[in-house]
PDB file of C-alpha atoms in Angstrom:
ATOM      1  CA  MET A   1      -0.131   0.220  -0.067  1.00 53.00           C
ATOM      2  CA  PRO A   2       1.498   3.080  -1.106  1.00 56.00           C
ATOM      3  CA  SER A   3       2.096   6.173   1.162  1.00 70.00           C
ATOM      4  CA  SER A   4       2.180   9.775   0.313  1.00 82.00           C
ATOM      5  CA  LEU A   5       4.568  12.267   1.207  1.00 81.00           C
ATOM      6  CA  LEU A   6       1.939  13.834   3.179  1.00 81.00           C
ATOM      7  CA  GLU A   7       1.112  10.622   5.439  1.00 81.00           C
ATOM      8  CA  TRP A   8       4.876  10.090   6.253  1.00 82.00           C
ATOM      9  CA  SER A   9       5.611  13.655   7.058  1.00 83.00           C
ATOM     10  CA  VAL A  10       2.376  13.316   9.783  1.00 82.00           C
ATOM     11  CA  CYS A  11       3.576  10.070  10.769  1.00 84.00           C
ATOM     12  CA  SER A  12       7.347  11.517  11.495  1.00 84.00           C
ATOM     13  CA  LEU A  13       5.674  14.519  12.944  1.00 83.00           C
ATOM     14  CA  LEU A  14       3.880  12.474  15.453  1.00 81.00           C
ATOM     15  CA  SER A  15       6.629  10.295  16.024  1.00 81.00           C
ATOM     16  CA  LEU A  16       9.262  13.154  17.092  1.00 79.00           C
ATOM     17  CA  LEU A  17       6.827  14.803  19.298  1.00 77.00           C
ATOM     18  CA  LEU A  18       6.212  11.425  21.386  1.00 74.00           C
ATOM     19  CA  LEU A  19       9.938  11.211  21.766  1.00 72.00           C
ATOM     20  CA  SER A  20      10.305  14.575  22.785  1.00 74.00           C
ATOM     21  CA  ALA A  21       7.772  13.917  25.563  1.00 73.00           C
ATOM     22  CA  GLY A  22       9.004  10.359  26.317  1.00 69.00           C
ATOM     23  CA  VAL A  23      13.077  11.057  26.447  1.00 72.00           C
ATOM     24  CA  PRO A  24      13.321  13.677  29.308  1.00 76.00           C
ATOM     25  CA  ALA A  25      10.932  11.356  31.570  1.00 74.00           C
ATOM     26  CA  MET A  26      13.170   8.525  30.748  1.00 79.00           C
ATOM     27  CA  GLN A  27      16.277  10.348  31.763  1.00 78.00           C
ATOM     28  CA  HIS A  28      14.885  11.486  34.716  1.00 78.00           C
ATOM     29  CA  SER A  29      13.831   7.701  35.889  1.00 81.00           C
ATOM     30  CA  THR A  30      17.373   6.875  34.609  1.00 84.00           C
ATOM     31  CA  ALA A  31      18.734   8.991  37.236  1.00 83.00           C
ATOM     32  CA  GLN A  32      16.760   8.328  39.983  1.00 87.00           C
ATOM     33  CA  LEU A  33      17.107   4.625  39.506  1.00 88.00           C
ATOM     34  CA  GLU A  34      20.922   5.518  39.485  1.00 88.00           C
ATOM     35  CA  ALA A  35      20.602   7.470  42.492  1.00 89.00           C
ATOM     36  CA  ARG A  36      19.152   4.675  44.883  1.00 91.00           C
ATOM     37  CA  ALA A  37      21.242   2.128  43.347  1.00 90.00           C
ATOM     38  CA  LEU A  38      24.094   4.565  44.774  1.00 91.00           C
ATOM     39  CA  GLY A  39      22.373   5.082  47.884  1.00 91.00           C
ATOM     40  CA  LEU A  40      21.820   1.442  48.861  1.00 93.00           C
ATOM     41  CA  ARG A  41      25.603   0.405  47.758  1.00 92.00           C
ATOM     42  CA  GLY A  42      26.789   3.259  50.178  1.00 93.00           C
ATOM     43  CA  LEU A  43      24.837   2.005  52.801  1.00 94.00           C
ATOM     44  CA  SER A  44      25.974  -1.976  52.479  1.00 95.00           C
ATOM     45  CA  LEU A  45      29.454  -0.585  52.049  1.00 94.00           C
ATOM     46  CA  LEU A  46      29.440   1.366  55.591  1.00 95.00           C
ATOM     47  CA  GLN A  47      27.280  -1.549  56.820  1.00 94.00           C
ATOM     48  CA  ALA A  48      30.294  -3.808  55.732  1.00 94.00           C
ATOM     49  CA  TYR A  49      32.995  -1.606  57.163  1.00 93.00           C
ATOM     50  CA  GLN A  50      31.169  -2.032  60.554  1.00 93.00           C
ATOM     51  CA  ALA A  51      30.560  -5.533  60.782  1.00 93.00           C
ATOM     52  CA  ARG A  52      34.447  -6.128  60.014  1.00 92.00           C
ATOM     53  CA  ALA A  53      35.300  -4.136  62.735  1.00 93.00           C
ATOM     54  CA  GLN A  54      33.057  -6.146  64.901  1.00 92.00           C
ATOM     55  CA  ALA A  55      34.245  -9.654  63.660  1.00 92.00           C
ATOM     56  CA  GLN A  56      37.743  -8.428  63.768  1.00 92.00           C
ATOM     57  CA  GLN A  57      37.655  -6.788  67.157  1.00 91.00           C
ATOM     58  CA  ARG A  58      39.470  -3.959  66.606  1.00 92.00           C
ATOM     59  CA  HIS A  59      38.578  -0.360  65.521  1.00 92.00           C
ATOM     60  CA  ILE A  60      39.004   0.515  61.662  1.00 92.00           C
ATOM     61  CA  GLU A  61      39.712   3.692  60.227  1.00 94.00           C
ATOM     62  CA  ILE A  62      37.807   3.907  56.466  1.00 93.00           C
ATOM     63  CA  PRO A  63      39.911   5.998  53.832  1.00 93.00           C
ATOM     64  CA  LEU A  64      37.653   8.200  52.254  1.00 92.00           C
ATOM     65  CA  ALA A  65      39.183   7.756  48.683  1.00 89.00           C
ATOM     66  CA  ALA A  66      38.395   3.627  49.473  1.00 90.00           C
ATOM     67  CA  ILE A  67      34.765   4.659  49.719  1.00 91.00           C
ATOM     68  CA  LYS A  68      34.750   7.042  46.472  1.00 87.00           C
ATOM     69  CA  HIS A  69      36.664   4.082  44.535  1.00 88.00           C
ATOM     70  CA  ALA A  70      34.150   1.397  46.042  1.00 89.00           C
ATOM     71  CA  LEU A  71      31.108   3.380  44.907  1.00 85.00           C
ATOM     72  CA  LYS A  72      32.292   4.178  41.456  1.00 79.00           C
ATOM     73  CA  THR A  73      30.955   7.829  41.514  1.00 73.00           C
ATOM     74  CA  ASP A  74      31.514   8.490  38.172  1.00 80.00           C
ATOM     75  CA  GLY A  75      29.945  11.975  37.692  1.00 87.00           C
ATOM     76  CA  TRP A  76      29.067  12.492  41.211  1.00 91.00           C
ATOM     77  CA  GLN A  77      30.916  14.962  43.525  1.00 92.00           C
ATOM     78  CA  PHE A  78      31.710  13.457  46.951  1.00 91.00           C
ATOM     79  CA  THR A  79      31.940  15.554  49.926  1.00 92.00           C
ATOM     80  CA  SER A  80      32.129  14.702  53.860  1.00 94.00           C
ATOM     81  CA  ASN A  81      32.739  16.150  57.266  1.00 94.00           C
ATOM     82  CA  PHE A  82      35.422  13.530  57.723  1.00 95.00           C
ATOM     83  CA  ASN A  83      38.899  14.061  57.298  1.00 92.00           C
ATOM     84  CA  ASP A  84      41.606  10.919  56.880  1.00 91.00           C
ATOM     85  CA  HIS A  85      44.165  12.905  59.185  1.00 91.00           C
ATOM     86  CA  SER A  86      42.442  14.842  61.675  1.00 92.00           C
ATOM     87  CA  ARG A  87      39.006  12.926  61.885  1.00 94.00           C
ATOM     88  CA  PRO A  88      38.727   9.687  60.088  1.00 94.00           C
ATOM     89  CA  LEU A  89      35.659   7.828  59.687  1.00 95.00           C
ATOM     90  CA  THR A  90      35.871   5.256  62.243  1.00 95.00           C
ATOM     91  CA  PHE A  91      34.213   2.332  63.495  1.00 94.00           C
ATOM     92  CA  TYR A  92      34.871   0.424  67.005  1.00 92.00           C
ATOM     93  CA  ALA A  93      34.935  -2.785  68.304  1.00 85.00           C
ATOM     94  CA  PRO A  94      33.424  -4.819  69.755  1.00 83.00           C
ATOM     95  CA  GLN A  95      30.271  -2.486  70.255  1.00 84.00           C
ATOM     96  CA  GLY A  96      29.648  -1.267  66.949  1.00 82.00           C
ATOM     97  CA  TYR A  97      30.064   2.453  67.651  1.00 92.00           C
ATOM     98  CA  ALA A  98      31.453   4.821  65.196  1.00 94.00           C
ATOM     99  CA  ARG A  99      32.671   8.307  65.185  1.00 94.00           C
ATOM    100  CA  ALA A 100      29.489  10.271  64.151  1.00 95.00           C
ATOM    101  CA  GLY A 101      29.284  12.351  60.700  1.00 95.00           C
ATOM    102  CA  HIS A 102      28.067  12.037  57.271  1.00 96.00           C
ATOM    103  CA  LEU A 103      29.115  11.834  53.909  1.00 95.00           C
ATOM    104  CA  SER A 104      27.637  13.428  50.849  1.00 94.00           C
ATOM    105  CA  MET A 105      27.209  12.839  46.835  1.00 92.00           C
ATOM    106  CA  HIS A 106      25.371  15.248  44.509  1.00 91.00           C
ATOM    107  CA  LYS A 107      25.196  15.101  40.796  1.00 90.00           C
ATOM    108  CA  GLY A 108      22.616  18.011  39.357  1.00 87.00           C
ATOM    109  CA  LYS A 109      19.844  18.355  41.604  1.00 88.00           C
ATOM    110  CA  PHE A 110      20.209  14.887  42.998  1.00 90.00           C
ATOM    111  CA  GLU A 111      21.976  14.830  46.555  1.00 92.00           C
ATOM    112  CA  LEU A 112      22.631  11.562  48.617  1.00 93.00           C
ATOM    113  CA  ARG A 113      23.883  11.727  52.219  1.00 95.00           C
ATOM    114  CA  TRP A 114      24.979   8.953  54.276  1.00 95.00           C
ATOM    115  CA  ILE A 115      24.585   9.755  58.200  1.00 95.00           C
ATOM    116  CA  VAL A 116      26.589   7.814  60.710  1.00 96.00           C
ATOM    117  CA  SER A 117      25.608   8.335  64.578  1.00 95.00           C
ATOM    118  CA  ALA A 118      27.855   7.750  67.381  1.00 94.00           C
ATOM    119  CA  ILE A 119      26.096   4.663  68.379  1.00 93.00           C
ATOM    120  CA  GLY A 120      26.608   2.900  65.176  1.00 92.00           C
ATOM    121  CA  ARG A 121      23.260   3.604  63.506  1.00 95.00           C
ATOM    122  CA  ILE A 122      23.665   4.312  59.660  1.00 95.00           C
ATOM    123  CA  ARG A 123      21.263   5.801  57.221  1.00 95.00           C
ATOM    124  CA  TYR A 124      20.956   7.284  54.125  1.00 94.00           C
ATOM    125  CA  CYS A 125      18.830   9.998  52.717  1.00 94.00           C
ATOM    126  CA  SER A 126      18.127  12.438  49.788  1.00 93.00           C
ATOM    127  CA  ALA A 127      19.151  15.806  50.562  1.00 89.00           C
ATOM    128  CA  GLY A 128      18.823  17.581  47.091  1.00 80.00           C
ATOM    129  CA  ASP A 129      16.300  19.752  45.299  1.00 82.00           C
ATOM    130  CA  VAL A 130      14.808  16.665  43.679  1.00 82.00           C
ATOM    131  CA  GLU A 131      12.897  13.767  45.611  1.00 85.00           C
ATOM    132  CA  ILE A 132      14.580  10.511  45.143  1.00 85.00           C
ATOM    133  CA  MET A 133      11.684   7.671  44.969  1.00 83.00           C
ATOM    134  CA  GLY A 134      12.373   5.299  47.595  1.00 84.00           C
ATOM    135  CA  ILE A 135      14.612   7.424  49.743  1.00 88.00           C
ATOM    136  CA  THR A 136      13.226   9.581  52.484  1.00 89.00           C
ATOM    137  CA  SER A 137      14.095  13.279  52.696  1.00 91.00           C
ATOM    138  CA  CYS A 138      16.849  14.353  55.010  1.00 86.00           C
ATOM    139  CA  VAL A 139      14.763  17.297  56.136  1.00 75.00           C
TER     140      VAL A 139
END
């Protein structure tokens, strides 16, 4: 069935309109999924360090570069109120206590924060301008 140039043009225009509406939504969803995965990876990593300190019955200081490398933070900016020299991220054994502080990562309008309390509780939240589905807000 032959189609005219007008039919082809209308179909092409409709396809472009649908793509222009769908691509930004898909990019936003992909960015949210990336943020959620990063949040869970960071939580698991910190909990693993805490469990190692308890299992080995010794204090463990975690270098910030090791955390950044383990999270594979391409495109994300990493900040923390810990300092490798004067105030390192430390888990104490055998109680599971920790040096209190936070680690943060942001990319565009997304920001993740992992909060470590002195009693060893580790949690993560969304601190950016955009709400991340499945992650509580830090506010």
